Coordinates of C-alpha atoms and ligand atoms in Angstrom, one line a residue:
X187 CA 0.0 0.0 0.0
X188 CA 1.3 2.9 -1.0
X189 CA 2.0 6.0 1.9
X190 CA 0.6 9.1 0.3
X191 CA 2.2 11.9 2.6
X192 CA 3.9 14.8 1.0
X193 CA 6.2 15.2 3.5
X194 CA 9.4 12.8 4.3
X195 CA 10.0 11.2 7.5
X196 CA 12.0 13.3 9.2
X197 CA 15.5 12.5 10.3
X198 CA 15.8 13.0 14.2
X199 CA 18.4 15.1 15.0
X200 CA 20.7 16.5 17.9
X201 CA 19.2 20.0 18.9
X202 CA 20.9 23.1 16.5
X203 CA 22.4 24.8 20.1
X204 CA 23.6 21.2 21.3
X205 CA 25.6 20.2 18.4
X206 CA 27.1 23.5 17.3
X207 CA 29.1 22.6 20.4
X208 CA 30.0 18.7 19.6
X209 CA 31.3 17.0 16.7
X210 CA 29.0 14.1 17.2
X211 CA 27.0 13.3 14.1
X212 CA 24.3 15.4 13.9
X213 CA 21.5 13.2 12.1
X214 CA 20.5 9.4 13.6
X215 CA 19.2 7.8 11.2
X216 CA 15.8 6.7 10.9
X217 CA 14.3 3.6 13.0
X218 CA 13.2 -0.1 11.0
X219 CA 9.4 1.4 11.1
X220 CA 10.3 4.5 10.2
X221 CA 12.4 3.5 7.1
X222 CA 9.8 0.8 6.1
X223 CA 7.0 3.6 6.3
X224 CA 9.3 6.2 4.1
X225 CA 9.9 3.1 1.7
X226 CA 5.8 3.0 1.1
X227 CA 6.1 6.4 -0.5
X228 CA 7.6 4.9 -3.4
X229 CA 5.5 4.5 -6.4
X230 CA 7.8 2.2 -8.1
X231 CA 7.4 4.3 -10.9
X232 CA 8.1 2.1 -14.1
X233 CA 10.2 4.7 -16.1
X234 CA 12.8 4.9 -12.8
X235 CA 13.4 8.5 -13.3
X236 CA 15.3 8.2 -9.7
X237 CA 17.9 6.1 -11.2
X238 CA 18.5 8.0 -14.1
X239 CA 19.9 10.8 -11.5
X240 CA 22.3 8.4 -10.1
X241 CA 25.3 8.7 -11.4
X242 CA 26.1 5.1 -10.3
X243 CA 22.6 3.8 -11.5
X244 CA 21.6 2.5 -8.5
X245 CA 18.3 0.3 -9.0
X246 CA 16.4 2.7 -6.4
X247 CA 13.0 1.2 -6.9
X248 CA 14.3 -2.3 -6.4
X249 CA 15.8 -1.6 -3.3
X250 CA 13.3 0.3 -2.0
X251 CA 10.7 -2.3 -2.2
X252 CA 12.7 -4.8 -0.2
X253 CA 13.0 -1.7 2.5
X254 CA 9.1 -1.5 2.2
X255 CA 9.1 -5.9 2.8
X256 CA 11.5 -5.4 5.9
X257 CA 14.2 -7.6 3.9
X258 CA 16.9 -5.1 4.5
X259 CA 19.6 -7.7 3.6
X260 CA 18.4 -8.4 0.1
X261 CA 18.1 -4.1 -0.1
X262 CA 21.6 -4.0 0.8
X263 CA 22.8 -6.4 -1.9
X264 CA 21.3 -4.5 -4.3
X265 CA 22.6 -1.3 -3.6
X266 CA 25.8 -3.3 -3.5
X267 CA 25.6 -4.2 -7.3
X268 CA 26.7 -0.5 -8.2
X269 CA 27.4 1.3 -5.2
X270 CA 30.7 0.6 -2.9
X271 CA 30.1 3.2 -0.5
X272 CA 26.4 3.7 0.5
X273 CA 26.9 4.3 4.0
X274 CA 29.1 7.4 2.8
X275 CA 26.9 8.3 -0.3
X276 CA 23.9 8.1 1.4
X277 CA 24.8 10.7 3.8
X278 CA 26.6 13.0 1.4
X279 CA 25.5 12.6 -1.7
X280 CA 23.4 16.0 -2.9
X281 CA 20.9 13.8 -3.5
X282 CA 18.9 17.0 -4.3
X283 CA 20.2 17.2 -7.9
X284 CA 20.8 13.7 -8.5
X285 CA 18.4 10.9 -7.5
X286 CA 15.8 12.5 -5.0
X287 CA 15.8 15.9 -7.9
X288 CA 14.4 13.3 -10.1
X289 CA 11.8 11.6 -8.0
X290 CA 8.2 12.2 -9.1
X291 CA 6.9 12.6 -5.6
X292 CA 8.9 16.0 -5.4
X293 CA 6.7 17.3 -7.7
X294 CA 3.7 17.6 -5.3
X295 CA 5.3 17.8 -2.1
X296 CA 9.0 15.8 -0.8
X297 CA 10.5 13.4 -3.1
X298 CA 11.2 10.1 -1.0
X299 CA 14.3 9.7 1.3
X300 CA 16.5 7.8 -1.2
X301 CA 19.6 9.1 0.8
X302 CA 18.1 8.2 4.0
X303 CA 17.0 5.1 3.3
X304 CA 20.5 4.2 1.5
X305 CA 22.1 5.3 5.2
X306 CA 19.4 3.5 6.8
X307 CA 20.2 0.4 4.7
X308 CA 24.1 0.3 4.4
X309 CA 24.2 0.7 8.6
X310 CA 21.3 -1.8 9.5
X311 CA 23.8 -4.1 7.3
X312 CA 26.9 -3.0 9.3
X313 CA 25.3 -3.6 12.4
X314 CA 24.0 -7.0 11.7
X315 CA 26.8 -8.8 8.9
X316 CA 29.1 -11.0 11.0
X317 CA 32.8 -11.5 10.4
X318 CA 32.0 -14.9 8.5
X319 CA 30.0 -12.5 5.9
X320 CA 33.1 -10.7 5.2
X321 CA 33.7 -10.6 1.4
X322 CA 36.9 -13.3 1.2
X323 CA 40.3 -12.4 -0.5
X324 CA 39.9 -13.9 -4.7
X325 CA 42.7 -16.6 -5.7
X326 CA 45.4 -14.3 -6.8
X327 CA 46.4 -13.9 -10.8
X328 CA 49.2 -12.3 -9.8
X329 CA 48.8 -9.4 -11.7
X330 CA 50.3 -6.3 -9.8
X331 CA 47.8 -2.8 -10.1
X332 CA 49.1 0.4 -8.7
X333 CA 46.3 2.9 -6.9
X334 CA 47.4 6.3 -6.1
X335 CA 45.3 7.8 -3.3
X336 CA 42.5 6.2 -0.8
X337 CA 39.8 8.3 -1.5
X338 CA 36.5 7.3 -2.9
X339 CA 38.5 6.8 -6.4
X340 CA 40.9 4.8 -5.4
X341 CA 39.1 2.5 -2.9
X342 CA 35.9 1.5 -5.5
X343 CA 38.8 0.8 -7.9
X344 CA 41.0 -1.5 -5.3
X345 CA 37.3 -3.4 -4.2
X346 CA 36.3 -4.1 -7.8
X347 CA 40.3 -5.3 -9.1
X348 CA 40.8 -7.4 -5.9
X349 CA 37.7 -9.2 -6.0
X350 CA 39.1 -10.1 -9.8
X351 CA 42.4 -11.3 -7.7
X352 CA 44.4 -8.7 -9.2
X353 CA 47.4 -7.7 -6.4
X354 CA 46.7 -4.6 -5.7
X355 CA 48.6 -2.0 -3.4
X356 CA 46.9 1.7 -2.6
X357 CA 49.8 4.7 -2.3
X358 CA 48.8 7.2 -0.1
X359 CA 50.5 10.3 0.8
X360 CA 48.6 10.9 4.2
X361 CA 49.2 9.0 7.2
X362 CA 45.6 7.7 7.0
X363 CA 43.6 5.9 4.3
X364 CA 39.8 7.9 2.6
X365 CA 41.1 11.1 1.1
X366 CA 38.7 13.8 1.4
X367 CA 36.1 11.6 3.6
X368 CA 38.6 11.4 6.4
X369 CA 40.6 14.8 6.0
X370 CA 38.1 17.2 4.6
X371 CA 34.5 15.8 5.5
X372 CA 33.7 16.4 9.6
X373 CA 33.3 13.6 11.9
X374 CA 29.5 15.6 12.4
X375 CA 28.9 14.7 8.9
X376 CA 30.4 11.3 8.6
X377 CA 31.9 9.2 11.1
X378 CA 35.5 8.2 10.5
X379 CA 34.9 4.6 11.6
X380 CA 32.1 4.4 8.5
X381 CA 35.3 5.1 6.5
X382 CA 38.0 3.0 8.6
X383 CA 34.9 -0.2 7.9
X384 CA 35.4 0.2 4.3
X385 CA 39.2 0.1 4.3
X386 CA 39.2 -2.4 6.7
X387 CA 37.4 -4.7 4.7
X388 CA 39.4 -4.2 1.5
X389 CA 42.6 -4.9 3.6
X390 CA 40.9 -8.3 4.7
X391 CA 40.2 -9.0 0.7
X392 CA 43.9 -8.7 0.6
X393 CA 44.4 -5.0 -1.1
X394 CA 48.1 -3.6 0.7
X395 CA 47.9 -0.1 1.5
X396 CA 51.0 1.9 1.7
X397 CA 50.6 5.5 4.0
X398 CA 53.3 8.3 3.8
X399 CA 54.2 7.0 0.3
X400 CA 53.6 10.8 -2.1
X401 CA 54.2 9.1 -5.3
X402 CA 56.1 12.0 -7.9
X403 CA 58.1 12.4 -4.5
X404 CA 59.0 8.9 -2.8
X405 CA 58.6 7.2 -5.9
X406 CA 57.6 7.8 -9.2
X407 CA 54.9 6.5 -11.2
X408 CA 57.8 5.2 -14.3
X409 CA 59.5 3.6 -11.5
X410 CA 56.6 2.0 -10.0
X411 CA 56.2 0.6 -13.6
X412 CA 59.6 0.0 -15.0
X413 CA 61.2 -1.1 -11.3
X414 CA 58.3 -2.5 -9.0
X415 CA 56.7 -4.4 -11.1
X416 CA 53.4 -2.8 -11.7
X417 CA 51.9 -3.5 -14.9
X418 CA 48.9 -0.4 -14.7
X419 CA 47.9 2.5 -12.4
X420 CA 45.7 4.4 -11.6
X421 CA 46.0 7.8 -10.5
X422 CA 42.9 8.7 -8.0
X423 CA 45.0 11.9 -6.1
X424 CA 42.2 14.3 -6.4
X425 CA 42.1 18.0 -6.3
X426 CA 43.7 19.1 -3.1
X427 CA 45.2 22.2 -4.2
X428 CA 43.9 25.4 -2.5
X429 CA 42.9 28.3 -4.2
X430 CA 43.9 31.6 -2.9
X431 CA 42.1 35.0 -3.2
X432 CA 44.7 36.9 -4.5
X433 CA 44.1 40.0 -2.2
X434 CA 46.4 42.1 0.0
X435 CA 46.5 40.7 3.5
X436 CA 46.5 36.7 2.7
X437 CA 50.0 35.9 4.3
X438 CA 48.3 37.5 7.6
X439 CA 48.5 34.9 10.2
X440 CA 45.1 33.7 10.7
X441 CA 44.3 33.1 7.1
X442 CA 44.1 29.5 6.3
X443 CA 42.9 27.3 3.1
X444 CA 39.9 25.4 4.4
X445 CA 41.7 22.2 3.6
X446 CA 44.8 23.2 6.0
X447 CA 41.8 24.3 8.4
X448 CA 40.0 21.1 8.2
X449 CA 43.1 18.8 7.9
X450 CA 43.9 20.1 11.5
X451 CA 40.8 19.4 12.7
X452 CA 39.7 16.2 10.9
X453 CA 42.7 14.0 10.7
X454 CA 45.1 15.4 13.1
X455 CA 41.9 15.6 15.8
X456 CA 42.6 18.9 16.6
X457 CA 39.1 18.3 18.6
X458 CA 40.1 16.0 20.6
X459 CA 42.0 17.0 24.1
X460 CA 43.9 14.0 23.7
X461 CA 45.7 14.8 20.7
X462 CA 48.3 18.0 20.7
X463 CA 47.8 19.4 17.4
X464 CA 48.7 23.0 17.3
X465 CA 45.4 24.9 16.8
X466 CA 44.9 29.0 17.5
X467 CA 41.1 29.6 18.4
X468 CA 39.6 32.8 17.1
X469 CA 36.4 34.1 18.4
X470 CA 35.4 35.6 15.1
X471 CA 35.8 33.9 12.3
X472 CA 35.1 34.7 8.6
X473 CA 34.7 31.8 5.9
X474 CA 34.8 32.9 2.2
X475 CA 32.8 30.4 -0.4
X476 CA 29.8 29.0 -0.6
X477 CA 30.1 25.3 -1.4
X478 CA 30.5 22.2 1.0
X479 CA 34.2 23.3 1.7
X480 CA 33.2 26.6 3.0
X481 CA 29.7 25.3 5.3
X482 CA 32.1 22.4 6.7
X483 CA 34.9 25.2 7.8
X484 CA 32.2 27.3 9.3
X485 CA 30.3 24.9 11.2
X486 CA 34.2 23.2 12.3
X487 CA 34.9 27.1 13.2
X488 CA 31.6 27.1 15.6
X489 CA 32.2 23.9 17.0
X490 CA 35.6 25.0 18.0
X491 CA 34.7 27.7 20.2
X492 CA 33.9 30.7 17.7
X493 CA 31.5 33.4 18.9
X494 CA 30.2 34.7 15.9
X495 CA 31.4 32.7 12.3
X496 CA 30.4 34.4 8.6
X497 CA 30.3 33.2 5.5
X498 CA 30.8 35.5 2.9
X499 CA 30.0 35.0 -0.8
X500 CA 29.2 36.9 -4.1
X501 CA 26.3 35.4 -5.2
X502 CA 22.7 35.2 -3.4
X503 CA 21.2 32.1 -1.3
X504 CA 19.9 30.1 -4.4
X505 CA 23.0 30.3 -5.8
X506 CA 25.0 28.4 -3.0
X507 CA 26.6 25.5 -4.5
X508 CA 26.8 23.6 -1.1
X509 CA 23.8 20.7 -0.3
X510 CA 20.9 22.1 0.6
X511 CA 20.4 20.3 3.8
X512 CA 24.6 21.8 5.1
X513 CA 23.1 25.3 4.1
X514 CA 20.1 24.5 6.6
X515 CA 21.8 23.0 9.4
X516 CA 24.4 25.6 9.4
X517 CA 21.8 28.6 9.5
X518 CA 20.5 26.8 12.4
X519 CA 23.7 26.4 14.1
X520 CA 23.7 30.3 14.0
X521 CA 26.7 30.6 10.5
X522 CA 25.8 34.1 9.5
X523 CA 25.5 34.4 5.9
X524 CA 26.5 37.3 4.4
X525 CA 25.6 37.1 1.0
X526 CA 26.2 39.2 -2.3
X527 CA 29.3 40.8 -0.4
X528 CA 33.3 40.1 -2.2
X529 CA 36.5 40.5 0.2
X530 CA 38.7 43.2 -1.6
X531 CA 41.5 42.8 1.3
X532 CA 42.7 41.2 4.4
X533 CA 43.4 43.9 6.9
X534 CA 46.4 43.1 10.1
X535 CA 47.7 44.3 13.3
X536 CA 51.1 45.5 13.9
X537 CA 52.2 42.0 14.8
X538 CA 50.4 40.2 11.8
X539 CA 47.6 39.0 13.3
X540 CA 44.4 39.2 11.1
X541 CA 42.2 41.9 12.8
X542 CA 39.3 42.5 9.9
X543 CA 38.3 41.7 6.4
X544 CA 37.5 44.4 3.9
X545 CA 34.4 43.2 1.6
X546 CA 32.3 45.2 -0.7
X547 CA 28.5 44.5 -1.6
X548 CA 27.5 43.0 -5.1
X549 CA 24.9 43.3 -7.7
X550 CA 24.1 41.4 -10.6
X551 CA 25.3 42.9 -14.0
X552 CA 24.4 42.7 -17.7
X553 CA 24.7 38.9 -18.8
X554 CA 27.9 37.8 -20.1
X555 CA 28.2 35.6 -23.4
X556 CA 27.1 32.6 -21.8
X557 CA 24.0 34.7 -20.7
X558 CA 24.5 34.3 -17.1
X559 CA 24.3 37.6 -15.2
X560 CA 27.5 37.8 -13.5
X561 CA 27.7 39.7 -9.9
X562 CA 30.0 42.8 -9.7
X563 CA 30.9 45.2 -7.1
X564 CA 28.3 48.4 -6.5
X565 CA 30.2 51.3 -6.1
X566 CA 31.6 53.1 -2.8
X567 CA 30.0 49.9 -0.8
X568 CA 33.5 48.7 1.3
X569 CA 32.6 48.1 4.8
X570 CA 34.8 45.9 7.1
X571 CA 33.8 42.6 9.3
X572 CA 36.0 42.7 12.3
X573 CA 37.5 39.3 12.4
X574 CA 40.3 37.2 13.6
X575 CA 41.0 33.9 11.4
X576 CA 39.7 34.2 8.2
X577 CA 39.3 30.6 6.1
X578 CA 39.6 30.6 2.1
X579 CA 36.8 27.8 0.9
X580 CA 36.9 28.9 -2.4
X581 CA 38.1 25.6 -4.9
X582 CA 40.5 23.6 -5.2
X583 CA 42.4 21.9 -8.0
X584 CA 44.6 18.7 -8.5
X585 CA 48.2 19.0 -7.2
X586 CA 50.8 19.3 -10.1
X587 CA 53.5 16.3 -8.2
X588 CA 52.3 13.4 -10.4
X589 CA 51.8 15.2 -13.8
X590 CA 55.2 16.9 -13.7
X591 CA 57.3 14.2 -12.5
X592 CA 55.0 11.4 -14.8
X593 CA 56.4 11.5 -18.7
X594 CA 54.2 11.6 -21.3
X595 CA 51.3 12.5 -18.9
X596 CA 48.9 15.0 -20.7
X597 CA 46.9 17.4 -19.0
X598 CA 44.5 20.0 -19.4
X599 CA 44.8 23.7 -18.9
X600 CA 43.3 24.0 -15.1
X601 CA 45.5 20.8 -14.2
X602 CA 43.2 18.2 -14.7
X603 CA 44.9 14.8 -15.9
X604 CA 43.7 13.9 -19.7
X605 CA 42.0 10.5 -19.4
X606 CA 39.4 9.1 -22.3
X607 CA 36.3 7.4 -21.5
X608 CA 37.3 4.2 -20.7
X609 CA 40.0 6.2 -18.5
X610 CA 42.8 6.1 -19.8
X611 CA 45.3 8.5 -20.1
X612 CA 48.0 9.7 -22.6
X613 CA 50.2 7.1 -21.1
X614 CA 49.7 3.5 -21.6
X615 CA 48.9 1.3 -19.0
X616 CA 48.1 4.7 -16.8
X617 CA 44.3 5.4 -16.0
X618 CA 43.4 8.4 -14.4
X619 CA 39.6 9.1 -12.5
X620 CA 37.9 11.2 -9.8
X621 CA 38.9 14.9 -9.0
X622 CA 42.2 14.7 -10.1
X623 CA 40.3 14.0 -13.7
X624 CA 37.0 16.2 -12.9
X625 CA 38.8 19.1 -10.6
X626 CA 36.7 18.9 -7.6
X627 CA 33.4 17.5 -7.8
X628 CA 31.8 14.5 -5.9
X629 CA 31.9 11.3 -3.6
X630 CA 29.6 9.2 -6.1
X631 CA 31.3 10.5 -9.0
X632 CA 35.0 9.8 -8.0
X633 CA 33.4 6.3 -6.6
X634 CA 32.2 5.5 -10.1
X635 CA 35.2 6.7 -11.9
X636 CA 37.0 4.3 -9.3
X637 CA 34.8 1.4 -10.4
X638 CA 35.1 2.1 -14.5
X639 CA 38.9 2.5 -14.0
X640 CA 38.8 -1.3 -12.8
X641 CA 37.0 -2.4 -15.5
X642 CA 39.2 -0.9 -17.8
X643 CA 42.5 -2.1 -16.0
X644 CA 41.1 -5.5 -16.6
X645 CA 40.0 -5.3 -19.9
X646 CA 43.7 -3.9 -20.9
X647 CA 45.4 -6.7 -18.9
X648 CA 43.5 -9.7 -20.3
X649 CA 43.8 -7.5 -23.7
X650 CA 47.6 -7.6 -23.1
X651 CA 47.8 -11.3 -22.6
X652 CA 45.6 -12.1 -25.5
X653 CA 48.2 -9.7 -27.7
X654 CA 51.5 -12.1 -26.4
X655 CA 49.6 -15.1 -27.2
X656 CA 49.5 -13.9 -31.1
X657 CA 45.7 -13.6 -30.4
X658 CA 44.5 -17.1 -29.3
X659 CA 42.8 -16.4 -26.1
X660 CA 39.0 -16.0 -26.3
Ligands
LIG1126 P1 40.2 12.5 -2.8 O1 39.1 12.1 -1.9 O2 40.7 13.9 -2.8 O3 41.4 11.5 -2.5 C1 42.7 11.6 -3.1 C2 43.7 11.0 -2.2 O4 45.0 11.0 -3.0 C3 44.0 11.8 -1.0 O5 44.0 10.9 0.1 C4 45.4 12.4 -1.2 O6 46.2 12.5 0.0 C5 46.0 11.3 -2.1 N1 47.1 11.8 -2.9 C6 47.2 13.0 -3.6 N2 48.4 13.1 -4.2 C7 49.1 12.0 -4.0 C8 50.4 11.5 -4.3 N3 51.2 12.2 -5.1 N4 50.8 10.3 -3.9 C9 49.9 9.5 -3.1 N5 48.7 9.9 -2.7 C10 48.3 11.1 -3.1 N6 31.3 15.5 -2.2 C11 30.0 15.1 -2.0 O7 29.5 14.3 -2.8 N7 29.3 15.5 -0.9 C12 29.8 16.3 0.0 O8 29.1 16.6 1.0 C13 31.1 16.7 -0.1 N8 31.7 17.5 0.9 C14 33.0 17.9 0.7 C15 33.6 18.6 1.8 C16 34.9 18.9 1.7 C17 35.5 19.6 2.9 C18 35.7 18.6 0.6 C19 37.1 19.0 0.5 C20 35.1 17.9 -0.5 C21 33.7 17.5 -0.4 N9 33.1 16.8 -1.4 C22 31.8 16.3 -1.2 C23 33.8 16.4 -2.6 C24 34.3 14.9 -2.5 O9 34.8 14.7 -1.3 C25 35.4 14.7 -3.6 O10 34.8 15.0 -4.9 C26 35.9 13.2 -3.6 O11 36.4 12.9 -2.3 C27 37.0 13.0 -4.7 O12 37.4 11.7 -4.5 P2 38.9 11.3 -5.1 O13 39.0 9.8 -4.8 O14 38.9 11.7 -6.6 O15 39.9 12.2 -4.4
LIG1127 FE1 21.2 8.8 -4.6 FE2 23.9 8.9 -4.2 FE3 22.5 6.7 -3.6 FE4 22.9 7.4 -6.1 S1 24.4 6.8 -4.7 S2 21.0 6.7 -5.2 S3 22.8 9.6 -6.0 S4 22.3 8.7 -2.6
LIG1128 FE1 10.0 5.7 -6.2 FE2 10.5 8.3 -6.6 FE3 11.9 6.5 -7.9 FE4 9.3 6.8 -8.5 S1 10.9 8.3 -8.9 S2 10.4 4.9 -8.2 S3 8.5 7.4 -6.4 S4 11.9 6.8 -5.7

């Protein structure tokens, strides 16, 4: 029987004033009866519009029903078919312009929970699988495949080649395996031991993960090759280069990038009282961007003690790029938006210190040759926010270690590593996916780059053998 409510089930959640003050997660996920009743809004429409807005093509529908049957099992095994990550996806995926944005019950009223159900799904499976259900390690073919970087790239790509029994051995230039999910992403928004499952359970399949290893610097990707052994890679680094302003006052201590900012906090705990990472807290703290990045770094800033934290951007409210749902949960945690304002400089004290920064108000102008009105500055409008940390959110793109130190390696004018659809790059047996192919874009997406990279590793390696055997393999 079909549930016939506009409205989603709500999510309980800590209180706004509570959490602003923890970095607990904020959201608990709903209850059996509570998921089973959101699973009854489904219509199981034929056409599947839902997965159509999934990048991954997850069979929404399917799943869903056995949500609305109370087999939760067979719900996670079909999400599993496509999706490596739906514990992670389905809390941070912006479901709003992917699946749920498609979902015909959003046209009169809430679309269904897809993201909540996924969550709901992927950690009612976690809490009941038992070590005997762990996936075992394949029969190796002794086939050694290179991964460089553990975020969501990298580890879909390690699940799917292992489970082929390729050998496969993840570089990763942090001390700590996930990428952005465990160094950028707060704890409030995704627990680290959601992450630390997944990794664990490709180490169990046998997948050797290598930490402090910044490939281009401890080794290079020709060596890895030529020396070790490896017979492809696949770079999965991402897009972890801040973007600077390029305004007087940025080398005031107190400016950060967000991703130094949340690095601190995320991976090196700077939360925690028993860790001793070095960490100045300012009382008022100003945050410039308007995308995840920049609603992570502000509600990190309030967490940490801030009085008052700002985020200041260009554009207006509907043109945030950040989820909807961080844009609502930081407005209730008191962020202070202010919007259609552009920091022209950073302003110091005689010792350095950032004491203020200097912003003028915006207005949209004439539309440019792509016809989108484009904001600019209205005249004589500088006024100054009185601040003392100030946090750059505003991009990022990939890191120029691998392609410069990688020969042959093409890449694109903002950075971006050249790879073809099925991949692969300018150099053979190299395959390339995620943000470091993209520039910075999304979990799902980098997840099913990391899963059409393996597919193509194995395609070329069987492809190879066939080609040394004069062709007789079928
Ligand atoms: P990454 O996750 O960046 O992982 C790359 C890994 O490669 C890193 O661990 C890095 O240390 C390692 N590496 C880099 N260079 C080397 C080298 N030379 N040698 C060895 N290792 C190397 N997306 C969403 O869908 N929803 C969100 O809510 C969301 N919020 C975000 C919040 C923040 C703060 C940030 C920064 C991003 C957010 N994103 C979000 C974007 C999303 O996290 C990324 O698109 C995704 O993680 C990209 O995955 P990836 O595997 O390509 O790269
Ligand atoms: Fe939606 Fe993301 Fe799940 Fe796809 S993976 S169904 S986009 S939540
Ligand atoms: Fe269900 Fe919405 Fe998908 Fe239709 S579009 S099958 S209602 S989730």
């Amino acid at each position: 029987m079909v549930n016939l409510t506009t409205k989603k089930n709500p999510i309980p959640e800590q209180k706004p004033l509570v959490r602003n003050k923890n970095f607990k997660e904020v959201a608990f996920g709903y209850s059996e009866k509570t998921a089973i009743n959101e699973a009854m809004r489904c219509l199981q429409c034929r056409t599947r519009p839902c997965t159509k807005g999934c990048p991954v093509n997850v069979r929404i529908p399917d799943f869903i029903a056995k949500v609305a049957e109370g087999d939760f099992e067979a719900a996670y095994q079909i999400i599993s078919e496509t999706s490596s990550l739906p514990a992670v996806c389905g809390r941070v995926c912006p479901q709003e312009n992917q699946c749920e944005g498609n979902c015909v019950r959003g046209i009169k009223g809430e679309s269904v929970g897809i993201g909540r159900l996924e969550r709901f799904v992927a950690d009612w499976h976690a809490r009941h699988s038992k070590p005997e259900d762990a996936p075992k390690p394949a029969p190796s073919n002794g086939r050694k495949v290179a991964i460089i970087g553990s975020g969501p790239a990298g580890l879909a790509c390690a699940g799917d080649l292992v489970k082929q029994g390729f050998d496969v051995t993840i570089f990763e230039a942090l001390h700590k395996a996930g990428g952005v999910l465990v160094y950028g992403i707060p704890e409030f928004r995704l627990p680290k031991d959601i992450v630390q499952r997944e990794v664990d359970k490709l180490l169990a399949m046998g997948v050797k993960l290598v930490t402090n290893a910044v490939i281009g610097r401890s080794i290079s990707i020709d060596e890895l090759m030529d020396e070790e052994g490896f017979e492809a890679v696949f770079i999965a680094s991402g897009a972890g280069l801040p973007q600077f302003l390029n305004i007087p006052g940025e080398n005031y201590l107190g400016v950060y990038s967000a991703n130094e900012y949340l690095t601190r906090i995320n991976l090196m705990k700077a939360y925690r009282d028993d860790y001793d990472t070095p960490f100045r807290v300012a009382k008022r703290v100003a945050v410039v961007g308007g995308g995840n990045v920049a609603m992570d770094a502000a509600r990190c800033a309030k967490r940490m003690g801030a009085e008052e934290v700002y985020i200041i951007y260009r554009r207006s409210m509907d043109e945030l790029p950040a989820r909807k749902e961080e844009v609502h949960h930081a407005q209730e945690e008191e962020v202070i938006f202010r919007l259609q304002n552009n920091p022209v400089q950073i302003i110091g004290d005689e010792n350095g210190y950032v004491q203020g920064i200097e912003c003028v108000q915006m207005e949209m102008g004439e539309p440019d040759a792509t016809g989108r009105r484009r904001p600019v500055a209205k005249p004589d409008s500088n006024f100054v926010i009185d601040c003392d940390a100030v946090i750059i959110a505003i991009g990022t793109s990939p890191n120029s270690l691998i392609r410069t130190t990688t020969k042959g390696l093409q890449a694109n004018k903002k950075g971006c590593i050249d790879a073809d659809e099925k991949l692969q790059t300018s150099r053979e047996g190299v395959f390339a996916g995620g943000d470091a192919v993209t520039g910075a874009a999304t979990v799902i997406k980098a997840m099913g780059a990391g899963k059409k990279a393996a597919q193509s590793i194995a395609e070329y390696l069987y492809a190879k053998d066939n080609k040394s055997n004069g062709g007789t393999d079928k």
